[in-house]
Amino acid sequence: MAAYVYDKLDPSRKQIRICTIHPGPFEDPIKCSLSTVLLDDNPRYETLSYAWGAPVFDHTVLVDGAVLKVTRSLHDALRYLRPRKKYFGAVDESPWDIRDATAVLWADAICINQADLDERSSQVCLMGDIYRRGARLHVWIGTVEEIREDLRQANIDKQMDALDLVTPEQFSEFKMFLLSHEPTRSRPAALSSAALSGDVDADVMGALEILKVFTEDKHVQHLPFFNPLSADTDLELHKPWYVGLAMLLGILTQPWWKRVWAVQEVLLSAPTSSQPTLIRFSHYKISLAYCNNVRAYFLKHLLGWCVEWYPIVVGSNALLYRLNEASGFLTTLTNFSRCYENGNFDMTVAYHSLGSREATIPHDYIYGLRALMANSLSSTLKVDYRQSVSSLYVEATRAIFKAHNSLEYIDVAVGVDADNRNHLPSWCIEWSQHQKYNDLSYYGEGLFSAAPGYLHPFHACEESSSLLIDALAQGAITSSNSPAQATAGDPVHAVVEWMESIGQHQVIQNTDIILRVLMRDWHIGTDLRFRRLSPQYIELLREWRDFTSHNNRQLNKPPIKSSLRDIDSRMRRPQRLFLTSHGLLGVGPTTLMEGDCLFIAKGSESPLLLRPIHGSAIEGGQQENLPKYQFVGRCYVHGIMDGEAVTADTEWQTICLH
């Protein structure tokens, strides 16, 4: 049978293809037809969101009688989504009205000619409208069998040894409990009727019941799957519920939840009470909005009213702890939804939304969020899969800097990291490898103002890999300590010894300065906002130092203030202290070296450490002979964090980052 050949689309007319899936028995070959329509004619269709999985195209779909090779993931989704032919006495399991007898979907791997880079680029530009205009979004996460296999591969089943102690009678009672409660008949959770007509998947039913009870606003000890052992905080998990917890963990850790595209596809769809976005696996389906409610109640109790149960219910149980982590996507999705609805989804929010998400193609770390951005930004970033990854990432990074007239997001630039897989300039963000903020970052809280009142002008530069900035030199690093000294019994004493060894006795007369530098002069207040260190907090730091210097750091033994443990943890994070040629004491990333230069830049709250590239300069035009540097990292330097080095007469120097 011949392979399917795509007709050309006319991008100027906003043409798209939609796929009509014809009904058939479950095991029959999947047959469908492709139609070319104008998006502006508002054709009726529903959209499909799924993880491609391994790029192995070994499954067949018949499109207008010709063969189209697809991945297993898409093939499974189409098989479970297509309408069934209604036979006498059988139950229709499809999501479609049986009177329609067909299903009309938009799915990227079928509706876009993936081999045509120009078509792929033009269709990605329409992706926002495609998902906005779809009648409903179906999210396919896999089959129940695949979820169970993933749990086995992750050795989750080994954490359920207690099930061996469950008698057949207990498990039978568990199934009867699930059937009598019929958790998935309760709106807005939904389960296809076929799942209730035959044998029960106890693990899936248990998972759905757990989802249901989490929305009932109950205290942890009152949830039906916990058995209080005493009037105190002793709980025992009913053993049969392990299968439900494991399945729920499996559902929330499927690859779809980590897709970059998932954020855009979910936020752009417009679910209604009658057409909610559905999470689908095998013949089961759950409303995504329902899952969002579950996360909200989960956090409300375990982190609020039931906080005393948290270490017992979560900390001592691997399944519940991992479940809490896995459900974090739901919280971030809610936060990004607010940004999008308020028109605040810019490149900075886009970067945060990446988290640990994944994309098959490096370009999609940008394009997968493009439709959510303001028009000014989305028009700046043209979709072109022929463009090099490094060129695209440079454009996206410039867009962040220019949008804020600042260099704050340079924190997550690739720097002098050896793992520069896409050969990016040191000042450029590696979008495909999400960098967490280091402990020298201040999260845009406005804690410091090394160059008060200045925004960055961002000069034009003929060389695309270069970034021209205005900066003020503050000397170079003349000495630095070893990162290993941070793990010493008394970090402050270790710093004093280092400074004495290099003859800097005058700098260490005031140990409070050392405490401030080690803590980067900030902490998180009781209101969960970042604060500068107050005199009261300095007293707490002195208490910490006294304890560590006299009690051999036994901070893990009660009774110890939790605040002291937090201080100890921050004091011992990877960092390097340094002295400059101007006699300044600072702390920076572990990658710093003697000879690195210290600059205050316009548009940066804190100073930058830059590494000279000797013997090179920008040549030609007005940029001839500009000094060139690599970005090392931001730093805290005592005495210049609040504009002390900048005056009205400051003469700024234009330098080049490469």
mmCIF file of C-alpha atoms in Angstrom, residues 240-575:
data_model
loop_
_atom_site.group_PDB
_atom_site.id
_atom_site.type_symbol
_atom_site.label_atom_id
_atom_site.label_comp_id
_atom_site.label_asym_id
_atom_site.label_seq_id
_atom_site.Cartn_x
_atom_site.Cartn_y
_atom_site.Cartn_z
ATOM 1 C CA PRO A 240 -4.713 -1.947 49.982
ATOM 2 C CA TRP A 241 -4.578 1.806 49.350
ATOM 3 C CA TYR A 242 -0.934 1.518 48.353
ATOM 4 C CA VAL A 243 -2.023 0.340 44.907
ATOM 5 C CA GLY A 244 -4.178 3.445 44.493
ATOM 6 C CA LEU A 245 -1.419 5.774 45.661
ATOM 7 C CA ALA A 246 1.084 4.114 43.350
ATOM 8 C CA MET A 247 -1.251 4.387 40.366
ATOM 9 C CA LEU A 248 -1.970 8.040 41.154
ATOM 10 C CA LEU A 249 1.768 8.684 41.276
ATOM 11 C CA GLY A 250 2.109 6.865 37.951
ATOM 12 C CA ILE A 251 -0.621 9.002 36.399
ATOM 13 C CA LEU A 252 1.003 12.265 37.547
ATOM 14 C CA THR A 253 4.519 11.269 36.439
ATOM 15 C CA GLN A 254 3.738 10.301 32.862
ATOM 16 C CA PRO A 255 5.915 12.102 30.261
ATOM 17 C CA TRP A 256 3.071 14.385 29.123
ATOM 18 C CA TRP A 257 3.227 16.400 32.352
ATOM 19 C CA LYS A 258 6.806 17.437 31.502
ATOM 20 C CA ARG A 259 6.151 18.461 27.895
ATOM 21 C CA VAL A 260 7.040 22.060 27.054
ATOM 22 C CA TRP A 261 4.068 22.207 24.684
ATOM 23 C CA ALA A 262 1.657 21.062 27.411
ATOM 24 C CA VAL A 263 1.631 24.496 29.100
ATOM 25 C CA GLN A 264 0.602 26.319 25.931
ATOM 26 C CA GLU A 265 -1.896 23.696 24.800
ATOM 27 C CA VAL A 266 -3.710 23.670 28.138
ATOM 28 C CA LEU A 267 -3.734 27.438 28.684
ATOM 29 C CA LEU A 268 -4.919 28.249 25.162
ATOM 30 C CA SER A 269 -7.809 25.798 25.225
ATOM 31 C CA ALA A 270 -11.091 27.189 26.516
ATOM 32 C CA PRO A 271 -12.785 24.449 28.540
ATOM 33 C CA THR A 272 -16.390 24.775 29.645
ATOM 34 C CA SER A 273 -18.455 22.894 32.197
ATOM 35 C CA SER A 274 -19.912 20.767 29.411
ATOM 36 C CA GLN A 275 -16.644 20.456 27.462
ATOM 37 C CA PRO A 276 -13.848 20.219 30.075
ATOM 38 C CA THR A 277 -10.244 19.433 29.263
ATOM 39 C CA LEU A 278 -9.887 15.701 29.844
ATOM 40 C CA ILE A 279 -6.880 13.702 31.015
ATOM 41 C CA ARG A 280 -7.266 10.321 29.279
ATOM 42 C CA PHE A 281 -5.542 6.960 29.840
ATOM 43 C CA SER A 282 -6.957 3.779 28.326
ATOM 44 C CA HIS A 283 -10.756 4.139 28.660
ATOM 45 C CA TYR A 284 -10.518 6.335 31.784
ATOM 46 C CA LYS A 285 -10.871 10.097 31.775
ATOM 47 C CA ILE A 286 -10.519 12.781 34.447
ATOM 48 C CA SER A 287 -11.214 16.492 34.262
ATOM 49 C CA LEU A 288 -7.999 18.539 34.456
ATOM 50 C CA ALA A 289 -9.859 21.174 36.501
ATOM 51 C CA TYR A 290 -10.651 18.441 39.013
ATOM 52 C CA CYS A 291 -6.938 17.680 39.350
ATOM 53 C CA ASN A 292 -6.260 21.381 39.981
ATOM 54 C CA ASN A 293 -8.740 21.356 42.871
ATOM 55 C CA VAL A 294 -7.051 18.283 44.318
ATOM 56 C CA ARG A 295 -3.680 20.049 44.399
ATOM 57 C CA ALA A 296 -5.195 23.091 46.120
ATOM 58 C CA TYR A 297 -6.738 21.044 48.956
ATOM 59 C CA PHE A 298 -3.656 18.873 49.266
ATOM 60 C CA LEU A 299 -1.491 21.942 49.935
ATOM 61 C CA LYS A 300 -4.118 23.608 52.116
ATOM 62 C CA HIS A 301 -4.108 20.762 54.619
ATOM 63 C CA LEU A 302 -0.631 19.264 54.524
ATOM 64 C CA LEU A 303 1.062 22.677 54.479
ATOM 65 C CA GLY A 304 -1.546 24.466 56.559
ATOM 66 C CA TRP A 305 -3.959 23.082 59.122
ATOM 67 C CA CYS A 306 -2.469 19.578 59.092
ATOM 68 C CA VAL A 307 1.147 20.686 59.050
ATOM 69 C CA GLU A 308 1.905 18.564 62.142
ATOM 70 C CA TRP A 309 1.023 15.473 60.110
ATOM 71 C CA TYR A 310 3.295 16.404 57.225
ATOM 72 C CA PRO A 311 6.486 14.608 58.331
ATOM 73 C CA ILE A 312 4.485 11.481 59.126
ATOM 74 C CA VAL A 313 2.155 11.340 56.146
ATOM 75 C CA VAL A 314 4.593 12.691 53.559
ATOM 76 C CA GLY A 315 8.106 12.642 54.947
ATOM 77 C CA SER A 316 8.026 9.031 56.067
ATOM 78 C CA ASN A 317 6.172 7.673 53.048
ATOM 79 C CA ALA A 318 7.951 7.674 49.719
ATOM 80 C CA LEU A 319 4.754 7.397 47.709
ATOM 81 C CA LEU A 320 3.035 10.401 49.267
ATOM 82 C CA TYR A 321 6.224 12.470 49.195
ATOM 83 C CA ARG A 322 6.686 11.798 45.495
ATOM 84 C CA LEU A 323 3.004 12.416 44.885
ATOM 85 C CA ASN A 324 3.358 15.866 46.427
ATOM 86 C CA GLU A 325 6.305 16.617 44.122
ATOM 87 C CA ALA A 326 4.599 15.232 41.019
ATOM 88 C CA SER A 327 1.476 17.325 41.533
ATOM 89 C CA GLY A 328 3.560 20.513 41.497
ATOM 90 C CA PHE A 329 2.841 20.908 37.775
ATOM 91 C CA LEU A 330 -0.765 21.683 38.662
ATOM 92 C CA THR A 331 0.290 24.587 40.898
ATOM 93 C CA THR A 332 2.625 26.103 38.313
ATOM 94 C CA LEU A 333 -0.026 25.701 35.641
ATOM 95 C CA THR A 334 -2.456 27.724 37.770
ATOM 96 C CA ASN A 335 0.142 30.465 38.316
ATOM 97 C CA PHE A 336 1.000 30.703 34.623
ATOM 98 C CA SER A 337 -2.692 30.766 33.780
ATOM 99 C CA ARG A 338 -3.073 33.924 35.882
ATOM 100 C CA CYS A 339 -0.107 35.538 34.100
ATOM 101 C CA TYR A 340 -1.598 34.694 30.710
ATOM 102 C CA GLU A 341 -5.080 35.954 31.608
ATOM 103 C CA ASN A 342 -3.591 39.218 32.910
ATOM 104 C CA GLY A 343 -1.483 39.710 29.793
ATOM 105 C CA ASN A 344 1.764 39.286 31.749
ATOM 106 C CA PHE A 345 3.108 36.160 30.057
ATOM 107 C CA ASP A 346 6.453 37.423 28.745
ATOM 108 C CA MET A 347 9.834 35.823 28.111
ATOM 109 C CA THR A 348 10.656 35.762 31.820
ATOM 110 C CA VAL A 349 7.474 33.867 32.683
ATOM 111 C CA ALA A 350 8.171 31.626 29.693
ATOM 112 C CA TYR A 351 11.571 30.727 31.107
ATOM 113 C CA HIS A 352 10.098 29.930 34.531
ATOM 114 C CA SER A 353 7.411 27.762 32.939
ATOM 115 C CA LEU A 354 10.058 25.503 31.418
ATOM 116 C CA GLY A 355 11.192 24.105 34.764
ATOM 117 C CA SER A 356 12.269 20.539 34.096
ATOM 118 C CA ARG A 357 10.031 20.201 31.043
ATOM 119 C CA GLU A 358 11.243 18.511 27.906
ATOM 120 C CA ALA A 359 10.969 18.909 24.148
ATOM 121 C CA THR A 360 12.025 16.600 21.331
ATOM 122 C CA ILE A 361 13.378 19.475 19.212
ATOM 123 C CA PRO A 362 15.581 22.176 20.880
ATOM 124 C CA HIS A 363 13.732 24.972 19.036
ATOM 125 C CA ASP A 364 10.513 24.029 20.835
ATOM 126 C CA TYR A 365 11.774 25.299 24.193
ATOM 127 C CA ILE A 366 10.997 28.706 22.628
ATOM 128 C CA TYR A 367 8.328 27.946 20.022
ATOM 129 C CA GLY A 368 6.350 25.765 22.442
ATOM 130 C CA LEU A 369 5.486 28.870 24.500
ATOM 131 C CA ARG A 370 5.474 31.518 21.787
ATOM 132 C CA ALA A 371 1.688 31.714 21.361
ATOM 133 C CA LEU A 372 1.300 32.689 25.034
ATOM 134 C CA MET A 373 3.510 35.761 24.779
ATOM 135 C CA ALA A 374 2.451 39.310 24.101
ATOM 136 C CA ASN A 375 2.238 40.211 20.410
ATOM 137 C CA SER A 376 5.336 42.404 20.598
ATOM 138 C CA LEU A 377 7.427 39.467 21.768
ATOM 139 C CA SER A 378 5.874 36.772 19.600
ATOM 140 C CA SER A 379 6.398 38.948 16.518
ATOM 141 C CA THR A 380 10.044 39.425 17.510
ATOM 142 C CA LEU A 381 10.656 35.684 17.580
ATOM 143 C CA LYS A 382 9.927 34.390 14.083
ATOM 144 C CA VAL A 383 9.298 30.656 13.781
ATOM 145 C CA ASP A 384 11.925 29.085 11.552
ATOM 146 C CA TYR A 385 13.068 25.508 12.116
ATOM 147 C CA ARG A 386 15.939 26.136 9.700
ATOM 148 C CA GLN A 387 17.430 28.677 12.103
ATOM 149 C CA SER A 388 20.304 27.403 14.230
ATOM 150 C CA VAL A 389 19.556 26.662 17.875
ATOM 151 C CA SER A 390 22.272 29.030 19.096
ATOM 152 C CA SER A 391 20.922 31.912 16.980
ATOM 153 C CA LEU A 392 17.380 31.353 18.295
ATOM 154 C CA TYR A 393 18.498 31.197 21.935
ATOM 155 C CA VAL A 394 20.519 34.398 21.500
ATOM 156 C CA GLU A 395 17.440 36.192 20.116
ATOM 157 C CA ALA A 396 15.271 34.954 22.991
ATOM 158 C CA THR A 397 17.824 36.050 25.589
ATOM 159 C CA ARG A 398 18.110 39.525 24.048
ATOM 160 C CA ALA A 399 14.307 39.740 24.157
ATOM 161 C CA ILE A 400 14.323 39.127 27.935
ATOM 162 C CA PHE A 401 17.004 41.756 28.567
ATOM 163 C CA LYS A 402 15.329 44.364 26.364
ATOM 164 C CA ALA A 403 11.858 43.717 27.773
ATOM 165 C CA HIS A 404 13.097 44.729 31.242
ATOM 166 C CA ASN A 405 15.950 47.101 30.291
ATOM 167 C CA SER A 406 18.056 45.136 32.749
ATOM 168 C CA LEU A 407 20.493 42.261 33.082
ATOM 169 C CA GLU A 408 18.753 40.507 35.965
ATOM 170 C CA TYR A 409 18.107 37.298 34.029
ATOM 171 C CA ILE A 410 21.785 36.941 33.232
ATOM 172 C CA ASP A 411 21.797 34.845 36.438
ATOM 173 C CA VAL A 412 20.735 31.806 34.447
ATOM 174 C CA ALA A 413 23.077 32.357 31.516
ATOM 175 C CA VAL A 414 25.379 29.532 30.499
ATOM 176 C CA GLY A 415 28.431 31.416 31.848
ATOM 177 C CA VAL A 416 31.730 29.563 31.734
ATOM 178 C CA ASP A 417 30.004 26.211 32.235
ATOM 179 C CA ALA A 418 31.827 23.392 30.454
ATOM 180 C CA ASP A 419 28.496 21.784 29.480
ATOM 181 C CA ASN A 420 27.740 24.360 26.789
ATOM 182 C CA ARG A 421 26.040 21.887 24.470
ATOM 183 C CA ASN A 422 24.777 24.444 21.958
ATOM 184 C CA HIS A 423 27.999 26.535 21.863
ATOM 185 C CA LEU A 424 26.296 29.642 23.197
ATOM 186 C CA PRO A 425 27.856 32.961 24.233
ATOM 187 C CA SER A 426 28.522 33.095 27.966
ATOM 188 C CA TRP A 427 25.762 35.701 28.486
ATOM 189 C CA CYS A 428 23.085 33.648 26.716
ATOM 190 C CA ILE A 429 20.416 31.537 28.439
ATOM 191 C CA GLU A 430 20.522 27.800 27.670
ATOM 192 C CA TRP A 431 16.784 27.339 27.170
ATOM 193 C CA SER A 432 16.983 23.578 26.731
ATOM 194 C CA GLN A 433 18.798 23.094 30.023
ATOM 195 C CA HIS A 434 16.846 24.922 32.691
ATOM 196 C CA GLN A 435 19.159 26.510 35.244
ATOM 197 C CA LYS A 436 17.926 26.947 38.788
ATOM 198 C CA TYR A 437 18.709 30.250 40.399
ATOM 199 C CA ASN A 438 21.793 29.993 42.524
ATOM 200 C CA ASP A 439 21.939 31.342 46.041
ATOM 201 C CA LEU A 440 23.532 34.565 44.804
ATOM 202 C CA SER A 441 20.321 35.510 43.008
ATOM 203 C CA TYR A 442 17.784 37.842 44.470
ATOM 204 C CA TYR A 443 14.798 36.937 42.337
ATOM 205 C CA GLY A 444 14.104 40.486 41.202
ATOM 206 C CA GLU A 445 13.051 41.521 44.697
ATOM 207 C CA GLY A 446 14.886 44.851 44.522
ATOM 208 C CA LEU A 447 16.994 44.028 47.579
ATOM 209 C CA PHE A 448 20.099 45.680 46.148
ATOM 210 C CA SER A 449 20.827 48.569 43.826
ATOM 211 C CA ALA A 450 24.488 48.659 42.896
ATOM 212 C CA ALA A 451 23.671 51.093 40.054
ATOM 213 C CA PRO A 452 20.619 53.008 41.312
ATOM 214 C CA GLY A 453 18.491 54.833 38.781
ATOM 215 C CA TYR A 454 20.063 53.294 35.692
ATOM 216 C CA LEU A 455 18.351 51.211 33.038
ATOM 217 C CA HIS A 456 20.398 49.463 30.397
ATOM 218 C CA PRO A 457 20.470 51.018 26.915
ATOM 219 C CA PHE A 458 21.667 47.815 25.111
ATOM 220 C CA HIS A 459 23.775 49.072 22.238
ATOM 221 C CA ALA A 460 23.439 47.545 18.794
ATOM 222 C CA CYS A 461 26.231 45.135 17.931
ATOM 223 C CA GLU A 462 27.232 43.874 14.495
ATOM 224 C CA GLU A 463 28.455 40.585 15.945
ATOM 225 C CA SER A 464 25.426 38.452 16.879
ATOM 226 C CA SER A 465 27.256 36.513 19.597
ATOM 227 C CA SER A 466 28.248 39.689 21.448
ATOM 228 C CA LEU A 467 26.371 41.822 23.973
ATOM 229 C CA LEU A 468 27.518 45.386 24.604
ATOM 230 C CA ILE A 469 26.937 46.738 28.105
ATOM 231 C CA ASP A 470 27.837 49.877 30.029
ATOM 232 C CA ALA A 471 29.782 49.068 33.179
ATOM 233 C CA LEU A 472 32.027 50.480 35.888
ATOM 234 C CA ALA A 473 35.220 48.572 36.776
ATOM 235 C CA GLN A 474 35.775 47.723 40.458
ATOM 236 C CA GLY A 475 39.106 45.946 40.300
ATOM 237 C CA ALA A 476 39.939 42.259 39.937
ATOM 238 C CA ILE A 477 40.012 39.230 42.205
ATOM 239 C CA THR A 478 43.406 38.887 43.854
ATOM 240 C CA SER A 479 42.643 35.956 46.160
ATOM 241 C CA SER A 480 39.871 33.437 46.774
ATOM 242 C CA ASN A 481 39.240 30.643 49.268
ATOM 243 C CA SER A 482 38.471 27.003 48.540
ATOM 244 C CA PRO A 483 34.800 25.937 48.158
ATOM 245 C CA ALA A 484 35.599 23.038 50.495
ATOM 246 C CA GLN A 485 36.013 25.483 53.386
ATOM 247 C CA ALA A 486 32.231 25.997 53.385
ATOM 248 C CA THR A 487 31.814 22.555 54.936
ATOM 249 C CA ALA A 488 34.177 23.272 57.813
ATOM 250 C CA GLY A 489 33.006 22.891 61.391
ATOM 251 C CA ASP A 490 32.925 26.682 61.757
ATOM 252 C CA PRO A 491 32.753 28.408 58.327
ATOM 253 C CA VAL A 492 33.394 31.827 59.878
ATOM 254 C CA HIS A 493 36.604 30.615 61.517
ATOM 255 C CA ALA A 494 37.651 29.043 58.203
ATOM 256 C CA VAL A 495 37.221 32.420 56.491
ATOM 257 C CA VAL A 496 39.225 34.152 59.216
ATOM 258 C CA GLU A 497 42.057 31.640 58.820
ATOM 259 C CA TRP A 498 42.075 32.128 55.034
ATOM 260 C CA MET A 499 42.221 35.918 55.346
ATOM 261 C CA GLU A 500 44.969 35.738 57.965
ATOM 262 C CA SER A 501 46.957 33.479 55.651
ATOM 263 C CA ILE A 502 46.951 36.168 52.954
ATOM 264 C CA GLY A 503 47.736 38.987 55.385
ATOM 265 C CA GLN A 504 44.319 40.649 55.371
ATOM 266 C CA HIS A 505 44.052 41.108 59.150
ATOM 267 C CA GLN A 506 42.366 44.508 58.940
ATOM 268 C CA VAL A 507 39.407 43.185 56.936
ATOM 269 C CA ILE A 508 38.380 40.666 59.584
ATOM 270 C CA GLN A 509 38.105 42.870 62.629
ATOM 271 C CA ASN A 510 34.298 42.765 62.360
ATOM 272 C CA THR A 511 32.992 39.193 62.068
ATOM 273 C CA ASP A 512 29.497 40.560 61.423
ATOM 274 C CA ILE A 513 30.742 41.537 57.948
ATOM 275 C CA ILE A 514 31.800 37.944 57.328
ATOM 276 C CA LEU A 515 28.380 36.732 58.477
ATOM 277 C CA ARG A 516 26.684 39.137 56.077
ATOM 278 C CA VAL A 517 28.881 38.052 53.180
ATOM 279 C CA LEU A 518 28.343 34.349 53.860
ATOM 280 C CA MET A 519 24.563 34.955 53.918
ATOM 281 C CA ARG A 520 24.728 37.393 50.947
ATOM 282 C CA ASP A 521 22.932 39.845 53.265
ATOM 283 C CA TRP A 522 19.448 38.391 52.717
ATOM 284 C CA HIS A 523 17.021 35.954 54.259
ATOM 285 C CA ILE A 524 13.412 34.914 53.804
ATOM 286 C CA GLY A 525 11.124 36.654 56.275
ATOM 287 C CA THR A 526 8.064 35.317 58.048
ATOM 288 C CA ASP A 527 5.964 36.793 55.214
ATOM 289 C CA LEU A 528 7.933 34.567 52.782
ATOM 290 C CA ARG A 529 9.497 37.605 51.108
ATOM 291 C CA PHE A 530 13.207 38.248 50.684
ATOM 292 C CA ARG A 531 14.601 40.654 53.266
ATOM 293 C CA ARG A 532 17.948 42.283 54.061
ATOM 294 C CA LEU A 533 19.573 41.125 57.277
ATOM 295 C CA SER A 534 18.273 43.119 60.241
ATOM 296 C CA PRO A 535 20.164 43.633 63.545
ATOM 297 C CA GLN A 536 17.863 41.013 65.075
ATOM 298 C CA TYR A 537 18.793 38.509 62.385
ATOM 299 C CA ILE A 538 22.493 39.227 62.918
ATOM 300 C CA GLU A 539 21.925 38.197 66.557
ATOM 301 C CA LEU A 540 20.491 34.903 65.285
ATOM 302 C CA LEU A 541 23.571 34.439 63.090
ATOM 303 C CA ARG A 542 25.795 34.961 66.139
ATOM 304 C CA GLU A 543 23.765 32.329 67.978
ATOM 305 C CA TRP A 544 24.308 29.954 65.047
ATOM 306 C CA ARG A 545 28.048 30.594 65.063
ATOM 307 C CA ASP A 546 28.291 30.050 68.818
ATOM 308 C CA PHE A 547 26.441 26.768 68.474
ATOM 309 C CA THR A 548 28.540 25.470 65.568
ATOM 310 C CA SER A 549 31.839 26.447 67.156
ATOM 311 C CA HIS A 550 31.093 24.794 70.523
ATOM 312 C CA ASN A 551 28.789 21.889 69.765
ATOM 313 C CA ASN A 552 30.398 20.244 66.754
ATOM 314 C CA ARG A 553 27.473 21.138 64.467
ATOM 315 C CA GLN A 554 24.960 18.777 66.069
ATOM 316 C CA LEU A 555 22.152 20.708 64.401
ATOM 317 C CA ASN A 556 20.305 17.551 63.500
ATOM 318 C CA LYS A 557 19.559 16.732 67.131
ATOM 319 C CA PRO A 558 16.624 18.360 68.957
ATOM 320 C CA PRO A 559 15.870 20.712 70.513
ATOM 321 C CA ILE A 560 17.318 23.089 67.857
ATOM 322 C CA LYS A 561 15.555 26.052 66.273
ATOM 323 C CA SER A 562 14.571 25.292 62.684
ATOM 324 C CA SER A 563 15.895 28.751 61.785
ATOM 325 C CA LEU A 564 19.391 27.669 62.866
ATOM 326 C CA ARG A 565 19.179 24.639 60.596
ATOM 327 C CA ASP A 566 18.153 26.912 57.709
ATOM 328 C CA ILE A 567 21.100 29.206 58.381
ATOM 329 C CA ASP A 568 23.491 26.271 58.558
ATOM 330 C CA SER A 569 22.223 24.928 55.241
ATOM 331 C CA ARG A 570 22.726 28.276 53.493
ATOM 332 C CA MET A 571 26.138 28.852 55.031
ATOM 333 C CA ARG A 572 27.398 25.564 53.590
ATOM 334 C CA ARG A 573 26.099 25.828 50.032
ATOM 335 C CA PRO A 574 28.727 25.823 47.251
ATOM 336 C CA GLN A 575 30.320 29.290 47.112
#
